[in-house]
Structures are given as C-alpha cells and as structure tokens.
GROMACS .gro file of C-alpha atoms in nm:
model
  351
    1MET     CA    1   2.949   0.677   6.769
    2ALA     CA    2   2.657   0.682   7.019
    3GLY     CA    3   2.430   0.813   6.726
    4ALA     CA    4   2.606   0.548   6.498
    5VAL     CA    5   2.413   0.304   6.675
    6MET     CA    6   2.073   0.447   6.699
    7LEU     CA    7   2.124   0.481   6.347
    8SER     CA    8   2.162   0.213   6.260
    9THR     CA    9   1.948  -0.005   6.451
   10MET     CA   10   1.708   0.241   6.312
   11ILE     CA   11   1.793   0.116   6.011
   12GLN     CA   12   1.802  -0.266   6.102
   13ALA     CA   13   1.403  -0.207   6.278
   14HIS     CA   14   1.257  -0.035   6.013
   15LYS     CA   15   1.470  -0.120   5.715
   16PRO     CA   16   1.147  -0.269   5.457
   17ASP     CA   17   1.010   0.091   5.585
   18LEU     CA   18   1.295   0.239   5.493
   19TRP     CA   19   1.342   0.041   5.166
   20MET     CA   20   1.034   0.185   5.092
   21VAL     CA   21   1.140   0.536   5.158
   22LEU     CA   22   1.471   0.556   4.946
   23VAL     CA   23   1.245   0.381   4.615
   24VAL     CA   24   0.941   0.661   4.670
   25SER     CA   25   1.232   0.938   4.642
   26LEU     CA   26   1.411   0.794   4.363
   27VAL     CA   27   1.168   0.770   4.151
   28VAL     CA   28   1.024   1.212   4.300
   29ILE     CA   29   1.440   1.289   4.196
   30CYS     CA   30   1.417   1.129   3.809
   31ILE     CA   31   1.048   1.212   3.737
   32GLN     CA   32   1.200   1.625   3.871
   33ALA     CA   33   1.498   1.563   3.647
   34ARG     CA   34   1.302   1.423   3.328
   35SER     CA   35   1.017   1.722   3.371
   36ASN     CA   36   1.304   1.956   3.366
   37ASP     CA   37   1.472   1.844   3.029
   38ASP     CA   38   1.390   2.048   2.755
   39GLY     CA   39   1.177   1.733   2.539
   40THR     CA   40   1.069   1.798   2.260
   41ILE     CA   41   0.648   1.855   2.154
   42PHE     CA   42   0.504   1.752   1.852
   43LEU     CA   43   0.190   1.902   1.774
   44GLU     CA   44  -0.076   1.820   1.516
   45ARG     CA   45  -0.074   2.042   1.180
   46GLY     CA   46  -0.407   2.189   1.206
   47ASN     CA   47  -0.519   2.203   1.528
   48PRO     CA   48  -0.425   2.427   1.845
   49GLY     CA   49  -0.146   2.310   2.013
   50ILE     CA   50  -0.009   2.425   2.372
   51LEU     CA   51   0.423   2.430   2.493
   52SER     CA   52   0.493   2.464   2.848
   53CYS     CA   53   0.694   2.626   2.975
   54PRO     CA   54   0.946   2.416   3.172
   55PRO     CA   55   1.077   2.565   3.482
   56VAL     CA   56   0.683   2.653   3.605
   57ALA     CA   57   0.566   2.320   3.394
   58SER     CA   58   0.813   2.101   3.695
   59GLY     CA   59   0.652   2.317   3.938
   60ARG     CA   60   0.990   2.480   4.057
   61ILE     CA   61   0.775   2.796   3.979
   62PRO     CA   62   0.491   2.815   4.121
   63LEU     CA   63   0.193   3.032   3.999
   64ASP     CA   64   0.086   3.262   4.153
   65GLN     CA   65   0.505   3.377   4.206
   66ILE     CA   66   0.410   3.475   3.880
   67ASP     CA   67   0.441   3.846   3.777
   68VAL     CA   68   0.627   3.874   3.465
   69MET     CA   69   0.660   3.623   3.147
   70TYR     CA   70   0.812   3.587   2.823
   71TRP     CA   71   0.759   3.438   2.483
   72TYR     CA   72   0.996   3.432   2.251
   73PHE     CA   73   1.124   3.235   1.870
   74PRO     CA   74   1.297   3.125   1.744
   75ARG     CA   75   1.557   3.366   1.947
   76VAL     CA   76   1.586   3.533   2.232
   77ARG     CA   77   1.565   3.906   2.070
   78ASP     CA   78   1.348   4.228   2.165
   79GLU     CA   79   1.172   4.180   1.842
   80ASN     CA   80   1.161   3.781   1.877
   81ILE     CA   81   0.896   3.854   2.143
   82LEU     CA   82   0.547   3.694   2.091
   83ILE     CA   83   0.388   3.745   2.358
   84SER     CA   84   0.394   3.873   2.707
   85TYR     CA   85   0.230   3.891   3.059
   86PHE     CA   86   0.273   4.130   3.262
   87LEU     CA   87   0.065   4.223   3.662
   88GLY     CA   88  -0.218   3.974   3.490
   89ILE     CA   89  -0.183   4.132   3.116
   90VAL     CA   90  -0.180   3.928   2.819
   91ALA     CA   91  -0.103   4.143   2.486
   92PRO     CA   92   0.035   4.008   2.179
   93GLN     CA   93   0.377   4.174   2.084
   94ASN     CA   94   0.582   4.274   1.701
   95GLY     CA   95   0.250   4.324   1.599
   96ILE     CA   96   0.103   4.006   1.580
   97LEU     CA   97  -0.235   3.989   1.563
   98ASP     CA   98  -0.473   3.883   1.866
   99GLY     CA   99  -0.619   3.464   1.855
  100VAL     CA  100  -0.302   3.413   1.714
  101TYR     CA  101  -0.078   3.317   2.050
  102ASP     CA  102  -0.249   3.303   2.436
  103ILE     CA  103  -0.126   3.226   2.771
  104ASN     CA  104  -0.304   2.997   2.921
  105ASP     CA  105  -0.367   3.006   3.321
  106ASN     CA  106  -0.090   2.725   3.340
  107PHE     CA  107   0.189   3.037   3.144
  108SER     CA  108   0.174   2.781   2.892
  109LEU     CA  109   0.157   2.916   2.489
  110VAL     CA  110  -0.086   2.786   2.319
  111ILE     CA  111  -0.064   2.859   1.987
  112GLU     CA  112  -0.389   2.924   1.751
  113ASN     CA  113  -0.297   2.700   1.382
  114VAL     CA  114  -0.005   2.476   1.419
  115THR     CA  115   0.220   2.449   1.106
  116ASP     CA  116   0.445   2.388   0.937
  117SER     CA  117   0.605   2.760   1.025
  118ASP     CA  118   0.603   2.654   1.367
  119GLU     CA  119   0.834   2.406   1.379
  120GLY     CA  120   1.104   2.549   1.579
  121THR     CA  121   1.275   2.629   2.008
  122TYR     CA  122   1.076   2.791   2.135
  123TYR     CA  123   1.186   3.043   2.495
  124CYS     CA  124   1.003   3.110   2.732
  125ARG     CA  125   1.131   3.387   3.057
  126VAL     CA  126   0.956   3.378   3.396
  127LYS     CA  127   1.004   3.642   3.649
  128PRO     CA  128   0.890   3.504   4.029
  129LYS     CA  129   0.810   3.804   4.304
  130LEU     CA  130   1.098   3.853   4.458
  131GLU     CA  131   1.350   3.700   4.191
  132VAL     CA  132   1.604   3.759   3.898
  133MET     CA  133   1.444   3.629   3.509
  134VAL     CA  134   1.463   3.229   3.482
  135ASP     CA  135   1.447   3.117   3.171
  136GLY     CA  136   1.362   2.796   3.000
  137GLN     CA  137   1.339   2.659   2.626
  138VAL     CA  138   1.114   2.400   2.424
  139THR     CA  139   1.132   2.256   2.115
  140LYS     CA  140   0.878   2.205   1.952
  141ARG     CA  141   0.785   1.998   1.542
  142VAL     CA  142   0.563   1.957   1.401
  143LYS     CA  143   0.238   1.598   1.329
  144VAL     CA  144   0.059   1.515   1.154
  145SER     CA  145  -0.118   1.110   1.206
  146PRO     CA  146  -0.212   0.874   0.962
  147LYS     CA  147  -0.576   0.818   0.884
  148GLU     CA  148  -0.707   0.536   1.062
  149PRO     CA  149  -0.696   0.209   0.969
  150PHE     CA  150  -0.325   0.207   0.969
  151PRO     CA  151  -0.120  -0.002   0.989
  152ASP     CA  152  -0.313  -0.163   0.615
  153VAL     CA  153  -0.115  -0.473   0.403
  154THR     CA  154  -0.200  -0.396   0.042
  155GLN     CA  155  -0.335  -0.740  -0.024
  156CYS     CA  156  -0.629  -0.692   0.256
  157THR     CA  157  -0.965  -0.702   0.087
  158GLU     CA  158  -1.156  -0.680   0.412
  159LEU     CA  159  -1.121  -0.603   0.740
  160ILE     CA  160  -1.229  -0.866   0.939
  161SER     CA  161  -1.176  -0.625   1.340
  162GLU     CA  162  -0.976  -0.309   1.441
  163THR     CA  163  -0.623  -0.548   1.372
  164ALA     CA  164  -0.759  -0.816   1.145
  165CYS     CA  165  -0.833  -0.784   0.718
  166GLU     CA  166  -0.824  -1.075   0.541
  167ALA     CA  167  -0.589  -1.111   0.227
  168GLU     CA  168  -0.532  -1.267  -0.200
  169LEU     CA  169  -0.309  -1.380  -0.259
  170PRO     CA  170  -0.327  -1.594  -0.602
  171ASN     CA  171  -0.171  -1.895  -0.663
  172ASP     CA  172  -0.018  -1.856  -0.977
  173ILE     CA  173   0.264  -1.581  -0.840
  174LYS     CA  174   0.603  -1.820  -0.773
  175LYS     CA  175   0.746  -1.602  -0.517
  176PRO     CA  176   0.408  -1.382  -0.307
  177ARG     CA  177   0.433  -1.083  -0.095
  178LEU     CA  178   0.332  -0.898   0.209
  179THR     CA  179   0.336  -0.547   0.153
  180CYS     CA  180   0.240  -0.305   0.464
  181ILE     CA  181   0.259   0.015   0.437
  182VAL     CA  182   0.125   0.360   0.625
  183ARG     CA  183   0.075   0.654   0.423
  184ASP     CA  184   0.120   1.093   0.481
  185ALA     CA  185   0.233   1.047   0.835
  186LYS     CA  186   0.525   1.319   0.988
  187PRO     CA  187   0.736   1.288   1.090
  188ALA     CA  188   0.848   0.863   0.903
  189VAL     CA  189   0.670   0.643   1.055
  190ALA     CA  190   0.861   0.292   1.121
  191LEU     CA  191   0.734  -0.078   1.023
  192ARG     CA  192   0.797  -0.425   1.112
  193TRP     CA  193   0.721  -0.806   1.057
  194LEU     CA  194   0.695  -1.037   1.282
  195LEU     CA  195   0.566  -1.391   1.275
  196GLU     CA  196   0.332  -1.490   1.570
  197TYR     CA  197   0.314  -1.852   1.674
  198SER     CA  198   0.044  -2.139   1.779
  199ASP     CA  199   0.145  -2.038   2.148
  200GLY     CA  200   0.221  -1.705   2.107
  201ASP     CA  201   0.554  -1.621   2.065
  202THR     CA  202   0.707  -1.381   1.811
  203GLN     CA  203   0.971  -1.331   1.591
  204LEU     CA  204   1.057  -1.066   1.420
  205ILE     CA  205   1.142  -1.200   1.054
  206GLY     CA  206   1.165  -0.870   0.919
  207GLU     CA  207   1.263  -0.448   0.958
  208ARG     CA  208   1.327  -0.257   0.580
  209PHE     CA  209   1.068   0.025   0.529
  210THR     CA  210   1.144   0.238   0.230
  211VAL     CA  211   1.019   0.608   0.308
  212GLN     CA  212   0.910   0.779   0.012
  213PRO     CA  213   0.757   1.137   0.036
  214SER     CA  214   0.355   1.147  -0.002
  215GLU     CA  215   0.145   1.185  -0.379
  216TYR     CA  216  -0.123   1.309  -0.192
  217LEU     CA  217  -0.053   1.533   0.148
  218VAL     CA  218   0.180   1.792   0.138
  219ASN     CA  219   0.515   1.667   0.351
  220THR     CA  220   0.449   1.396   0.410
  221PHE     CA  221   0.515   1.029   0.389
  222THR     CA  222   0.507   0.713   0.352
  223THR     CA  223   0.657   0.394   0.452
  224SER     CA  224   0.610   0.040   0.280
  225ALA     CA  225   0.732  -0.309   0.406
  226SER     CA  226   0.741  -0.628   0.210
  227ILE     CA  227   0.837  -0.963   0.287
  228PRO     CA  228   0.804  -1.275   0.126
  229VAL     CA  229   0.521  -1.500   0.223
  230ILE     CA  230   0.620  -1.842   0.422
  231VAL     CA  231   0.485  -2.184   0.286
  232SER     CA  232   0.543  -2.487   0.580
  233ASP     CA  233   0.363  -2.733   0.724
  234GLY     CA  234   0.502  -2.764   1.044
  235ASP     CA  235   0.373  -2.480   1.272
  236LYS     CA  236   0.137  -2.224   1.215
  237PHE     CA  237   0.187  -1.861   1.303
  238THR     CA  238   0.016  -1.551   1.139
  239TYR     CA  239   0.183  -1.276   1.097
  240ILE     CA  240   0.170  -0.944   1.207
  241CYS     CA  241   0.281  -0.544   1.045
  242GLN     CA  242   0.370  -0.352   1.390
  243ALA     CA  243   0.413   0.068   1.314
  244TYR     CA  244   0.569   0.238   1.535
  245GLY     CA  245   0.689   0.651   1.517
  246GLU     CA  246   0.599   0.986   1.690
  247ALA     CA  247   0.280   1.052   1.386
  248LEU     CA  248   0.109   0.783   1.605
  249GLY     CA  249   0.043   0.871   1.933
  250ALA     CA  250  -0.155   0.717   2.159
  251ARG     CA  251  -0.125   0.436   1.870
  252ASN     CA  252   0.266   0.384   1.871
  253GLY     CA  253   0.241   0.022   1.827
  254SER     CA  254  -0.030  -0.020   1.659
  255HIS     CA  255  -0.013  -0.306   1.439
  256VAL     CA  256  -0.254  -0.541   1.212
  257THR     CA  257  -0.290  -0.905   1.116
  258PRO     CA  258  -0.341  -1.077   0.779
  259GLN     CA  259  -0.468  -1.421   0.660
  260THR     CA  260  -0.347  -1.511   0.351
  261LEU     CA  261  -0.642  -1.654   0.184
  262TYR     CA  262  -0.458  -1.814  -0.164
  263LEU     CA  263  -0.692  -1.785  -0.430
  264THR     CA  264  -0.690  -1.987  -0.809
  265SER     CA  265  -0.523  -1.828  -1.078
  266THR     CA  266  -0.864  -1.595  -1.273
  267GLN     CA  267  -0.645  -1.461  -1.513
  268PRO     CA  268  -0.704  -1.648  -1.861
  269THR     CA  269  -0.516  -1.896  -2.062
  270THR     CA  270  -0.302  -1.635  -2.348
  271SER     CA  271  -0.237  -1.828  -2.636
  272LEU     CA  272  -0.015  -1.745  -2.978
  273THR     CA  273  -0.202  -1.798  -3.331
  274VAL     CA  274   0.109  -1.811  -3.607
  275MET     CA  275  -0.066  -1.716  -3.951
  276PRO     CA  276   0.030  -1.804  -4.289
  277SER     CA  277   0.135  -1.518  -4.354
  278MET     CA  278   0.417  -1.480  -4.069
  279LEU     CA  279   0.563  -1.747  -4.316
  280GLY     CA  280   0.597  -1.662  -4.599
  281PHE     CA  281   0.310  -1.839  -4.733
  282THR     CA  282  -0.048  -1.750  -4.830
  283SER     CA  283  -0.366  -1.962  -4.745
  284ALA     CA  284  -0.780  -1.927  -4.769
  285MET     CA  285  -0.941  -1.925  -4.464
  286LYS     CA  286  -1.271  -2.210  -4.406
  287ASP     CA  287  -1.549  -2.306  -4.244
  288ALA     CA  288  -1.460  -2.726  -4.165
  289PRO     CA  289  -1.814  -2.911  -4.284
  290ASP     CA  290  -1.911  -3.189  -3.977
  291SER     CA  291  -1.927  -3.511  -4.021
  292SER     CA  292  -2.294  -3.548  -4.226
  293GLN     CA  293  -2.167  -3.286  -4.446
  294ASN     CA  294  -1.823  -3.441  -4.576
  295ALA     CA  295  -2.010  -3.708  -4.666
  296VAL     CA  296  -2.321  -3.604  -4.882
  297ILE     CA  297  -1.960  -3.413  -5.013
  298GLY     CA  298  -1.793  -3.686  -5.101
  299LEU     CA  299  -2.072  -3.858  -5.291
  300ALA     CA  300  -2.088  -3.565  -5.471
  301VAL     CA  301  -1.770  -3.582  -5.553
  302ALA     CA  302  -1.720  -3.899  -5.644
  303LEU     CA  303  -2.014  -3.831  -5.844
  304CYS     CA  304  -1.886  -3.624  -6.095
  305LEU     CA  305  -1.556  -3.749  -6.094
  306SER     CA  306  -1.670  -4.035  -6.306
  307LEU     CA  307  -1.928  -3.866  -6.474
  308ALA     CA  308  -1.633  -3.691  -6.614
  309VAL     CA  309  -1.410  -4.028  -6.724
  310VAL     CA  310  -1.745  -4.129  -6.964
  311VAL     CA  311  -1.810  -3.886  -7.100
  312GLY     CA  312  -1.348  -3.793  -7.104
  313LEU     CA  313  -1.399  -4.206  -7.209
  314VAL     CA  314  -1.698  -4.093  -7.537
  315SER     CA  315  -1.536  -3.852  -7.686
  316ALA     CA  316  -1.218  -4.013  -7.682
  317VAL     CA  317  -1.392  -4.287  -7.908
  318CYS     CA  318  -1.546  -4.107  -8.098
  319LYS     CA  319  -1.260  -3.910  -8.182
  320MET     CA  320  -1.013  -4.169  -8.258
  321ARG     CA  321  -1.282  -4.383  -8.510
  322LYS     CA  322  -1.319  -4.191  -8.840
  323PRO     CA  323  -1.666  -4.241  -9.092
  324GLY     CA  324  -1.686  -4.560  -9.232
  325GLN     CA  325  -1.441  -4.818  -9.039
  326THR     CA  326  -1.494  -5.024  -8.740
  327ASN     CA  327  -1.233  -5.188  -8.653
  328GLY     CA  328  -1.076  -5.197  -9.039
  329ILE     CA  329  -1.356  -5.326  -9.203
  330GLN     CA  330  -1.482  -4.997  -9.460
  331LEU     CA  331  -1.822  -4.938  -9.422
  332PRO     CA  332  -2.085  -4.779  -9.682
  333ALA     CA  333  -2.159  -4.396  -9.543
  334ASP     CA  334  -2.522  -4.420  -9.542
  335ASN     CA  335  -2.535  -4.678  -9.277
  336HIS     CA  336  -2.244  -4.542  -9.074
  337THR     CA  337  -2.509  -4.410  -8.682
  338ASP     CA  338  -2.186  -4.370  -8.496
  339CYS     CA  339  -2.164  -4.021  -8.312
  340GLU     CA  340  -2.448  -3.920  -8.432
  341THR     CA  341  -2.653  -3.660  -8.301
  342THR     CA  342  -3.017  -3.534  -8.326
  343ASP     CA  343  -3.123  -3.170  -8.297
  344PRO     CA  344  -3.478  -3.122  -8.075
  345LEU     CA  345  -3.541  -2.802  -8.258
  346ASN     CA  346  -3.622  -3.049  -8.592
  347GLU     CA  347  -3.573  -3.403  -8.475
  348GLN     CA  348  -3.356  -3.461  -8.786
  349SER     CA  349  -3.027  -3.623  -8.733
  350VAL     CA  350  -2.681  -3.451  -8.796
  351MET     CA  351  -2.405  -3.614  -8.929
   0.00000   0.00000   0.00000
C-alpha cells in the first residue's frame, strides 16, 4: 500500500516527465513493429538494388553475432540459394556467376542489375552465435520512374517553372479540356485534378484517370486524366494536376499548374463551291471585265447592232423594189440607177 502511495506521489510530482517517457516509449514500439513487418521494397529497373533482411535491419540480431547467412529466391530450398555467408566468406550458390549477387557489410542482398524477372519474395536465414536459425523475408517489386518533367499537360507549350507551364486553348472549341499525363511508369501512377483559389484553398474536381500500356517502354504504363475547363467571372482560381505513386519515389505528389491562355482561331475558313455540272447544268467560265471594259464593250455592241439594223433595212428595201417601178410609176429601164453597185476593178457599173 505504501508502495502504491509512493508511486502515485511520484507520478503527480513528475507528471510532465512521465508523459514524455510514455510518448517516447510508444514511438519506439511503433518503429520496431514497423521495422519487423515484412514490407515491399521497390527497386529501379536497370540499376543495382539492395534488399535488407528484416531480423538484421531491425537490430534484433547484432551484426557481429552473425556466423551464417543464406539468401533464397523464390522459395526456401537448397536449390534456390542465391548466395551464402559463412564465417566471413561470401560465395554464390547453384552455379550463379560472381557479381550477380553479393552480401554487403550490413548482410543485405545486393542485386547488381534489377530486372522484371527479379520480382517476388526473397527469403533470408540468419544463424547468430549460440542461437538457432532466424528466418525473414522481403518482397521486392520493380519500378520504373517516369522521365522528368512529370506530370505533363498536353496543352502546355512552354514551361514557366518546374511546377508551372503555359497552356494554349483555341477559343473556337466549344468545350476545351486540359489533359494531364504521366508516361512510361511502373507501377502505374495515379492522377487527380485540383482547383486552387486565390485565398489558397483547394478543391478536388477530378480523380478519375485512365491507365494504358505504354507504347515505347516495355512493361510500363501511361496514366492520363482529362477535365473540362471551367469559365468563371467570379473567384479566380488555377488548375493543379497532381501525380502520386511508388514509381515517383522521392517526387511522390509532384504537381504542375497550367496557366491557360486562349487563342484566336488559326484555322482557315472553309467554303463549298457548287459547280453547275453538279446541278445538271453546263456553263463556260469567263473572267468578268472591270467597269472601264464594260463601257467600251457596250459601245461596240451598240454600234454593231445599229450597223446590222441599217444593212438589214437597206437589203430589205432593195429586194422589195423591182426594176423600173417606184411607188406604182413605170420608169425607163435605162434611167434606173437604184441599188446599183460599182466594180472597183474596172470602174464599171453593174446593174
């Protein structure tokens, strides 16, 4: 009873310090639990990679207490031993060439060149001094980081900064859209669109995206997300496209802000010309004369028509009148001189 009273007195006297000890202890316990869990490690394809053995990485087994160690893949069988450590000697097993795998000073497995075929679960077995064998496992997945810059907005034509670009949207499109894309990544990344207002608040406006196999890089994926552009005369806002996923590594959560710029239509106006032949008619196409030409042509046509009328009238009168008669009066034949013509060659009149 006295011990309980003393403990209560100590707690009341050192209450802040005790709470600090409890918090620190809780954090340590959480860290140890997280370290002991068999998590998934992502290694970059085409680069060297390192896999840690959980019992060793957690500090459960001191490095100087390890006598024997084996690394297995994909199962714990003698024929699946990749490499071993025995009293300071590291040796590849089962015909594996030197340099493909190694065990470093932290007893982690070193993979010289990470490939897609290396994906799976790796097993480690450790024999501390004077203790039984301890097992551990770690799952390895291959990742392919996208090329920078990412994410990318397809309508952007110029980078303003690392996280901003200038997007061009023709104003002759009724419903313009912005499309965000991340190419050639493994595993596929996720995308979402946000609106950021002038006061700094953000609003999620789209988290639907499409994932397709990449066309250029084998066994990678391309993610895209498209949203309609909102036209508002009220509060000012900007668009933000955010990408997140294991393939982004340290740049998980990267974003880009497109500054939209509307352009006038640069497309030529198209017109349809209907030809007479299309309607069942035929016509001859001529160049239209200008106004001065119209006046000259009109005068010439009028003169020609007047001359034609005069000639026609004279010809008609000549045909209607008979020789020796005029208005019903008989004239002598030798005195008839109407409608005679003169031969310019012999200066003789021909009746």
